[in-house]
């Protein structure tokens, strides 16, 4: 590497973040393989699942977006992939049909304690 790169903290922070994120992704992937799941949970999906689990109730895309610091279209993509995996579902709010909330499915609720254990061990 050049001296220019060696002395740039921004580069090393970015590089460190990528290494940690890759290792975390591998831990999540390994868990899903171990559990014989047909899907792989990504770090972004973990962030959404953990938020929904902590909320204990349905959460809007906008709320997920704000709490996770992601753009709403990005969250919509994450939720769509989680929906395809059978881990979340979108339902209209019973009080205001215009509002759509995201909920964990029974599959996700059952999987969460073991997944949390793996995440905490990684931390």
Tab-separated table of N, CA and C in Angstrom:
chain	number	residue	atom	x	y	z
A	1	UNK	N	0.835	-1.183	0.000
A	1	UNK	CA	0.000	0.000	0.000
A	1	UNK	C	0.878	1.244	0.000
A	2	UNK	N	0.299	2.288	-0.454
A	2	UNK	CA	1.050	3.544	-0.494
A	2	UNK	C	0.952	4.258	0.836
A	3	UNK	N	1.856	5.179	1.045
A	3	UNK	CA	1.839	5.972	2.270
A	3	UNK	C	0.562	6.794	2.357
A	4	UNK	N	0.030	7.186	1.211
A	4	UNK	CA	-1.200	7.964	1.181
A	4	UNK	C	-2.346	7.167	1.820
A	5	UNK	N	-2.474	5.900	1.472
A	5	UNK	CA	-3.531	5.058	2.037
A	5	UNK	C	-3.210	4.697	3.487
A	6	UNK	N	-1.970	4.359	3.759
A	6	UNK	CA	-1.574	3.951	5.108
A	6	UNK	C	-1.909	4.991	6.162
A	7	UNK	N	-1.935	6.236	5.807
A	7	UNK	CA	-2.150	7.316	6.769
A	7	UNK	C	-3.572	7.860	6.782
A	8	UNK	N	-4.498	7.187	6.159
A	8	UNK	CA	-5.875	7.683	6.077
A	8	UNK	C	-6.788	6.886	6.994
A	9	UNK	N	-7.185	7.508	8.090
A	9	UNK	CA	-8.044	6.806	9.050
A	9	UNK	C	-9.386	6.428	8.424
A	10	UNK	N	-9.897	7.252	7.513
A	10	UNK	CA	-11.163	6.939	6.851
A	10	UNK	C	-11.101	5.607	6.117
A	11	UNK	N	-9.994	5.367	5.423
A	11	UNK	CA	-9.811	4.108	4.710
A	11	UNK	C	-9.827	2.942	5.691
A	12	UNK	N	-9.083	3.058	6.800
A	12	UNK	CA	-8.972	1.960	7.745
A	12	UNK	C	-10.267	1.725	8.506
A	13	UNK	N	-11.009	2.777	8.774
A	13	UNK	CA	-12.325	2.597	9.396
A	13	UNK	C	-13.263	1.848	8.456
A	14	UNK	N	-13.265	2.245	7.189
A	14	UNK	CA	-14.096	1.575	6.192
A	14	UNK	C	-13.679	0.114	6.048
A	15	UNK	N	-12.382	-0.124	5.959
A	15	UNK	CA	-11.859	-1.476	5.806
A	15	UNK	C	-12.234	-2.340	7.022
A	16	UNK	N	-12.094	-1.801	8.221
A	16	UNK	CA	-12.438	-2.533	9.446
A	16	UNK	C	-13.925	-2.871	9.474
A	17	UNK	N	-14.747	-1.899	9.110
A	17	UNK	CA	-16.197	-2.126	9.089
A	17	UNK	C	-16.541	-3.244	8.122
A	18	UNK	N	-15.920	-3.250	6.961
A	18	UNK	CA	-16.193	-4.296	5.974
A	18	UNK	C	-15.779	-5.665	6.486
A	19	UNK	N	-14.647	-5.745	7.159
A	19	UNK	CA	-14.186	-7.029	7.697
A	19	UNK	C	-15.138	-7.560	8.765
A	20	UNK	N	-15.563	-6.695	9.668
A	20	UNK	CA	-16.484	-7.094	10.727
A	20	UNK	C	-17.838	-7.495	10.134
A	21	UNK	N	-18.320	-6.715	9.165
A	21	UNK	CA	-19.608	-7.018	8.529
A	21	UNK	C	-19.543	-8.364	7.792
A	22	UNK	N	-18.444	-8.627	7.117
A	22	UNK	CA	-18.297	-9.900	6.410
A	22	UNK	C	-18.301	-11.070	7.402
A	23	UNK	N	-17.579	-10.918	8.510
A	23	UNK	CA	-17.528	-11.983	9.517
A	23	UNK	C	-18.916	-12.210	10.122
A	24	UNK	N	-19.642	-11.129	10.388
A	24	UNK	CA	-20.989	-11.248	10.941
A	24	UNK	C	-21.918	-11.948	9.953
A	25	UNK	N	-21.799	-11.600	8.679
A	25	UNK	CA	-22.611	-12.244	7.637
A	25	UNK	C	-22.335	-13.745	7.597
A	26	UNK	N	-21.094	-14.118	7.763
A	26	UNK	CA	-20.731	-15.535	7.753
A	26	UNK	C	-21.310	-16.271	8.964
A	27	UNK	N	-21.341	-15.617	10.114
A	27	UNK	CA	-21.934	-16.209	11.316
A	27	UNK	C	-23.429	-16.456	11.091
A	28	UNK	N	-24.120	-15.458	10.538
A	28	UNK	CA	-25.554	-15.596	10.263
A	28	UNK	C	-25.813	-16.685	9.223
A	29	UNK	N	-24.991	-16.710	8.172
A	29	UNK	CA	-25.145	-17.726	7.122
A	29	UNK	C	-24.943	-19.120	7.716
A	30	UNK	N	-23.895	-19.270	8.527
A	30	UNK	CA	-23.609	-20.558	9.152
A	30	UNK	C	-24.752	-21.041	10.031
A	31	UNK	N	-25.366	-20.121	10.755
A	31	UNK	CA	-26.508	-20.468	11.593
A	31	UNK	C	-27.647	-21.015	10.740
A	32	UNK	N	-27.954	-20.334	9.644
A	32	UNK	CA	-29.058	-20.761	8.778
A	32	UNK	C	-28.781	-22.118	8.149
A	33	UNK	N	-27.534	-22.340	7.756
A	33	UNK	CA	-27.153	-23.634	7.183
A	33	UNK	C	-27.282	-24.723	8.245
A	34	UNK	N	-26.795	-24.434	9.451
A	34	UNK	CA	-26.879	-25.381	10.565
A	34	UNK	C	-28.320	-25.772	10.885
A	35	UNK	N	-29.219	-24.815	10.760
A	35	UNK	CA	-30.636	-25.039	11.050
A	35	UNK	C	-31.393	-25.612	9.849
A	36	UNK	N	-30.669	-25.876	8.753
A	36	UNK	CA	-31.261	-26.395	7.511
A	36	UNK	C	-32.360	-25.486	6.961
A	37	UNK	N	-32.121	-24.189	7.041
A	37	UNK	CA	-33.093	-23.224	6.522
A	37	UNK	C	-32.841	-23.001	5.037
A	38	UNK	N	-33.902	-22.788	4.269
A	38	UNK	CA	-33.741	-22.556	2.834
A	38	UNK	C	-33.360	-21.105	2.509
A	39	UNK	N	-33.138	-20.313	3.531
A	39	UNK	CA	-32.793	-18.905	3.356
A	39	UNK	C	-31.554	-18.596	4.185
A	40	UNK	N	-30.978	-17.428	3.914
A	40	UNK	CA	-29.850	-16.927	4.686
A	40	UNK	C	-30.226	-15.542	5.192
A	41	UNK	N	-30.072	-15.326	6.472
A	41	UNK	CA	-30.342	-14.016	7.064
A	41	UNK	C	-29.085	-13.163	6.929
A	42	UNK	N	-29.243	-11.967	6.389
A	42	UNK	CA	-28.133	-11.039	6.208
A	42	UNK	C	-28.050	-10.094	7.416
A	43	UNK	N	-26.934	-9.398	7.590
A	43	UNK	CA	-26.854	-8.418	8.685
A	43	UNK	C	-27.966	-7.370	8.627
A	44	UNK	N	-28.318	-6.901	7.443
A	44	UNK	CA	-29.413	-5.925	7.321
A	44	UNK	C	-30.744	-6.538	7.742
A	45	UNK	N	-30.953	-7.779	7.362
A	45	UNK	CA	-32.185	-8.462	7.760
A	45	UNK	C	-32.201	-8.693	9.267
A	46	UNK	N	-31.050	-9.022	9.840
A	46	UNK	CA	-30.965	-9.188	11.288
A	46	UNK	C	-31.386	-7.891	11.978
A	47	UNK	N	-30.917	-6.755	11.486
A	47	UNK	CA	-31.276	-5.473	12.074
A	47	UNK	C	-32.774	-5.255	12.087
A	48	UNK	N	-33.437	-5.620	11.016
A	48	UNK	CA	-34.892	-5.477	10.929
A	48	UNK	C	-35.593	-6.479	11.838
A	49	UNK	N	-35.153	-7.723	11.823
A	49	UNK	CA	-35.761	-8.748	12.677
A	49	UNK	C	-35.627	-8.387	14.154
A	50	UNK	N	-34.458	-7.911	14.548
A	50	UNK	CA	-34.247	-7.575	15.962
A	50	UNK	C	-35.112	-6.387	16.379
A	51	UNK	N	-35.274	-5.419	15.501
A	51	UNK	CA	-36.144	-4.278	15.802
A	51	UNK	C	-37.588	-4.734	15.978
A	52	UNK	N	-38.059	-5.586	15.082
A	52	UNK	CA	-39.426	-6.094	15.177
A	52	UNK	C	-39.614	-6.936	16.429
A	53	UNK	N	-38.618	-7.724	16.777
A	53	UNK	CA	-38.707	-8.564	17.974
A	53	UNK	C	-38.790	-7.699	19.224
A	54	UNK	N	-37.951	-6.681	19.297
A	54	UNK	CA	-37.960	-5.785	20.455
A	54	UNK	C	-39.268	-5.003	20.549
A	55	UNK	N	-39.822	-4.607	19.409
A	55	UNK	CA	-41.065	-3.835	19.400
A	55	UNK	C	-42.220	-4.675	19.930
A	56	UNK	N	-42.213	-5.963	19.618
A	56	UNK	CA	-43.266	-6.841	20.093
A	56	UNK	C	-44.594	-6.640	19.384
A	57	UNK	N	-44.618	-5.764	18.425
A	57	UNK	CA	-45.846	-5.493	17.661
A	57	UNK	C	-45.440	-5.026	16.274
A	58	UNK	N	-46.414	-4.775	15.447
A	58	UNK	CA	-46.132	-4.332	14.091
A	58	UNK	C	-45.470	-2.965	14.052
A	59	UNK	N	-44.604	-2.782	13.067
A	59	UNK	CA	-43.869	-1.536	12.884
A	59	UNK	C	-43.961	-1.146	11.419
A	60	UNK	N	-44.102	0.138	11.143
A	60	UNK	CA	-44.175	0.597	9.759
A	60	UNK	C	-42.789	0.625	9.121
A	61	UNK	N	-42.765	0.628	7.800
A	61	UNK	CA	-41.518	0.747	7.046
A	61	UNK	C	-40.802	2.041	7.439
A	62	UNK	N	-41.565	3.121	7.595
A	62	UNK	CA	-40.982	4.408	7.968
A	62	UNK	C	-40.276	4.361	9.312
A	63	UNK	N	-40.872	3.666	10.267
A	63	UNK	CA	-40.265	3.543	11.592
A	63	UNK	C	-38.992	2.711	11.523
A	64	UNK	N	-39.042	1.608	10.793
A	64	UNK	CA	-37.836	0.777	10.620
A	64	UNK	C	-36.743	1.625	9.978
A	65	UNK	N	-37.106	2.375	8.966
A	65	UNK	CA	-36.166	3.237	8.255
A	65	UNK	C	-35.488	4.223	9.202
A	66	UNK	N	-36.283	4.890	10.018
A	66	UNK	CA	-35.735	5.876	10.955
A	66	UNK	C	-34.840	5.228	12.001
A	67	UNK	N	-35.286	4.131	12.564
A	67	UNK	CA	-34.536	3.495	13.663
A	67	UNK	C	-33.262	2.801	13.194
A	68	UNK	N	-33.235	2.387	11.952
A	68	UNK	CA	-32.046	1.706	11.427
A	68	UNK	C	-31.180	2.603	10.536
A	69	UNK	N	-31.624	3.830	10.309
A	69	UNK	CA	-30.824	4.768	9.516
A	69	UNK	C	-30.691	4.355	8.057
A	70	UNK	N	-31.761	3.803	7.515
A	70	UNK	CA	-31.779	3.357	6.122
A	70	UNK	C	-32.881	4.082	5.362
A	71	UNK	N	-32.699	4.224	4.066
A	71	UNK	CA	-33.737	4.824	3.239
A	71	UNK	C	-34.945	3.890	3.175
A	72	UNK	N	-36.168	4.458	3.119
A	72	UNK	CA	-37.372	3.611	3.019
A	72	UNK	C	-37.333	2.604	1.860
A	73	UNK	N	-36.850	2.966	0.657
A	73	UNK	CA	-36.801	1.945	-0.403
A	73	UNK	C	-35.872	0.774	-0.059
A	74	UNK	N	-34.805	1.047	0.659
A	74	UNK	CA	-33.897	-0.019	1.084
A	74	UNK	C	-34.602	-0.942	2.070
A	75	UNK	N	-35.324	-0.344	3.020
A	75	UNK	CA	-36.067	-1.143	4.006
A	75	UNK	C	-37.143	-1.971	3.308
A	76	UNK	N	-37.799	-1.388	2.321
A	76	UNK	CA	-38.821	-2.127	1.570
A	76	UNK	C	-38.212	-3.369	0.933
A	77	UNK	N	-37.018	-3.250	0.383
A	77	UNK	CA	-36.335	-4.411	-0.211
A	77	UNK	C	-35.982	-5.463	0.818
A	78	UNK	N	-35.507	-5.025	1.972
A	78	UNK	CA	-35.168	-5.956	3.057
A	78	UNK	C	-36.420	-6.696	3.511
A	79	UNK	N	-37.506	-5.947	3.714
A	79	UNK	CA	-38.759	-6.550	4.164
A	79	UNK	C	-39.295	-7.520	3.108
A	80	UNK	N	-39.176	-7.153	1.849
A	80	UNK	CA	-39.652	-8.031	0.774
A	80	UNK	C	-38.908	-9.371	0.799
A	81	UNK	N	-37.584	-9.333	0.982
A	81	UNK	CA	-36.815	-10.573	1.029
A	81	UNK	C	-37.144	-11.387	2.291
A	82	UNK	N	-37.365	-10.698	3.405
A	82	UNK	CA	-37.763	-11.410	4.621
A	82	UNK	C	-39.150	-12.038	4.462
A	83	UNK	N	-40.006	-11.349	3.753
A	83	UNK	CA	-41.352	-11.869	3.464
A	83	UNK	C	-41.253	-13.127	2.598
A	84	UNK	N	-40.397	-13.089	1.593
A	84	UNK	CA	-40.209	-14.242	0.710
A	84	UNK	C	-39.647	-15.444	1.468
A	85	UNK	N	-38.896	-15.161	2.532
A	85	UNK	CA	-38.332	-16.230	3.358
A	85	UNK	C	-39.325	-16.720	4.416
A	86	UNK	N	-40.462	-16.058	4.537
A	86	UNK	CA	-41.473	-16.465	5.503
A	86	UNK	C	-41.188	-15.984	6.922
A	87	UNK	N	-40.357	-14.937	7.059
A	87	UNK	CA	-39.987	-14.458	8.386
A	87	UNK	C	-40.781	-13.242	8.843
A	88	UNK	N	-41.352	-12.501	7.902
A	88	UNK	CA	-42.205	-11.361	8.256
A	88	UNK	C	-43.424	-11.355	7.344
A	89	UNK	N	-44.427	-10.593	7.777
A	89	UNK	CA	-45.596	-10.377	6.936
A	89	UNK	C	-46.035	-8.927	7.106
A	90	UNK	N	-46.614	-8.397	6.050
A	90	UNK	CA	-47.148	-7.031	6.094
A	90	UNK	C	-48.659	-7.115	6.202
A	91	UNK	N	-49.208	-6.383	7.162
A	91	UNK	CA	-50.653	-6.382	7.366
A	91	UNK	C	-51.138	-4.948	7.551
A	92	UNK	N	-52.358	-4.697	7.089
A	92	UNK	CA	-52.968	-3.388	7.296
A	92	UNK	C	-53.332	-3.235	8.771
A	93	UNK	N	-53.131	-2.044	9.299
A	93	UNK	CA	-53.465	-1.739	10.682
A	93	UNK	C	-54.972	-1.866	10.878
A	94	UNK	N	-55.382	-2.445	11.985
A	94	UNK	CA	-56.813	-2.655	12.222
A	94	UNK	C	-57.560	-1.346	12.474
A	95	UNK	N	-56.879	-0.337	12.969
A	95	UNK	CA	-57.521	0.947	13.255
A	95	UNK	C	-57.498	1.899	12.065
A	96	UNK	N	-56.476	1.799	11.239
A	96	UNK	CA	-56.341	2.673	10.065
A	96	UNK	C	-55.829	1.843	8.896
A	97	UNK	N	-56.716	1.441	8.026
A	97	UNK	CA	-56.389	0.531	6.913
A	97	UNK	C	-55.347	1.111	5.956
A	98	UNK	N	-55.104	2.411	6.017
A	98	UNK	CA	-54.090	3.023	5.147
A	98	UNK	C	-52.681	2.694	5.615
A	99	UNK	N	-52.546	2.348	6.882
A	99	UNK	CA	-51.242	2.066	7.476
A	99	UNK	C	-50.938	0.577	7.340
A	100	UNK	N	-49.739	0.289	6.842
A	100	UNK	CA	-49.284	-1.099	6.720
A	100	UNK	C	-48.138	-1.295	7.696
A	101	UNK	N	-48.237	-2.349	8.493
A	101	UNK	CA	-47.206	-2.647	9.473
A	101	UNK	C	-46.557	-3.992	9.161
A	102	UNK	N	-45.329	-4.127	9.590
A	102	UNK	CA	-44.552	-5.351	9.393
A	102	UNK	C	-44.525	-6.105	10.715
A	103	UNK	N	-44.804	-7.404	10.642
A	103	UNK	CA	-44.848	-8.268	11.816
A	103	UNK	C	-43.950	-9.480	11.615
A	104	UNK	N	-43.391	-9.983	12.705
A	104	UNK	CA	-42.672	-11.259	12.649
A	104	UNK	C	-43.684	-12.390	12.484
A	105	UNK	N	-43.316	-13.400	11.724
A	105	UNK	CA	-44.142	-14.598	11.610
A	105	UNK	C	-43.791	-15.540	12.762
A	106	UNK	N	-44.577	-16.590	12.917
A	106	UNK	CA	-44.286	-17.599	13.940
A	106	UNK	C	-42.916	-18.231	13.688
A	107	UNK	N	-42.560	-18.411	12.421
A	107	UNK	CA	-41.235	-18.960	12.059
A	107	UNK	C	-40.134	-18.099	12.658
A	108	UNK	N	-40.229	-16.789	12.478
A	108	UNK	CA	-39.200	-15.871	12.974
A	108	UNK	C	-39.184	-15.836	14.503
A	109	UNK	N	-40.363	-15.832	15.098
A	109	UNK	CA	-40.441	-15.812	16.570
A	109	UNK	C	-39.805	-17.063	17.173
A	110	UNK	N	-40.018	-18.202	16.528
A	110	UNK	CA	-39.430	-19.446	17.010
A	110	UNK	C	-37.928	-19.512	16.805
A	111	UNK	N	-37.452	-18.907	15.748
A	111	UNK	CA	-36.037	-18.917	15.395
A	111	UNK	C	-35.232	-17.900	16.202
A	112	UNK	N	-35.880	-16.831	16.615
A	112	UNK	CA	-35.180	-15.686	17.186
A	112	UNK	C	-34.320	-16.006	18.413
A	113	UNK	N	-34.801	-16.741	19.416
A	113	UNK	CA	-33.957	-16.990	20.601
A	113	UNK	C	-32.613	-17.651	20.258
A	114	UNK	N	-32.629	-18.656	19.399
A	114	UNK	CA	-31.380	-19.331	19.017
A	114	UNK	C	-30.505	-18.405	18.181
A	115	UNK	N	-31.122	-17.636	17.324
A	115	UNK	CA	-30.372	-16.686	16.497
A	115	UNK	C	-29.737	-15.610	17.377
A	116	UNK	N	-30.475	-15.127	18.342
A	116	UNK	CA	-29.946	-14.115	19.259
A	116	UNK	C	-28.741	-14.658	20.023
A	117	UNK	N	-28.815	-15.906	20.423
A	117	UNK	CA	-27.697	-16.535	21.126
A	117	UNK	C	-26.426	-16.516	20.272
A	118	UNK	N	-26.572	-16.826	18.992
A	118	UNK	CA	-25.438	-16.833	18.065
A	118	UNK	C	-24.889	-15.410	17.904
A	119	UNK	N	-25.780	-14.444	17.772
A	119	UNK	CA	-25.366	-13.047	17.602
A	119	UNK	C	-24.633	-12.562	18.851
A	120	UNK	N	-25.161	-12.861	20.027
A	120	UNK	CA	-24.512	-12.439	21.268
A	120	UNK	C	-23.139	-13.096	21.437
A	121	UNK	N	-23.035	-14.352	21.055
A	121	UNK	CA	-21.738	-15.040	21.111
A	121	UNK	C	-20.741	-14.376	20.161
A	122	UNK	N	-21.218	-13.966	18.996
A	122	UNK	CA	-20.349	-13.269	18.043
A	122	UNK	C	-19.887	-11.932	18.629
A	123	UNK	N	-20.796	-11.215	19.265
A	123	UNK	CA	-20.433	-9.926	19.855
A	123	UNK	C	-19.355	-10.102	20.914
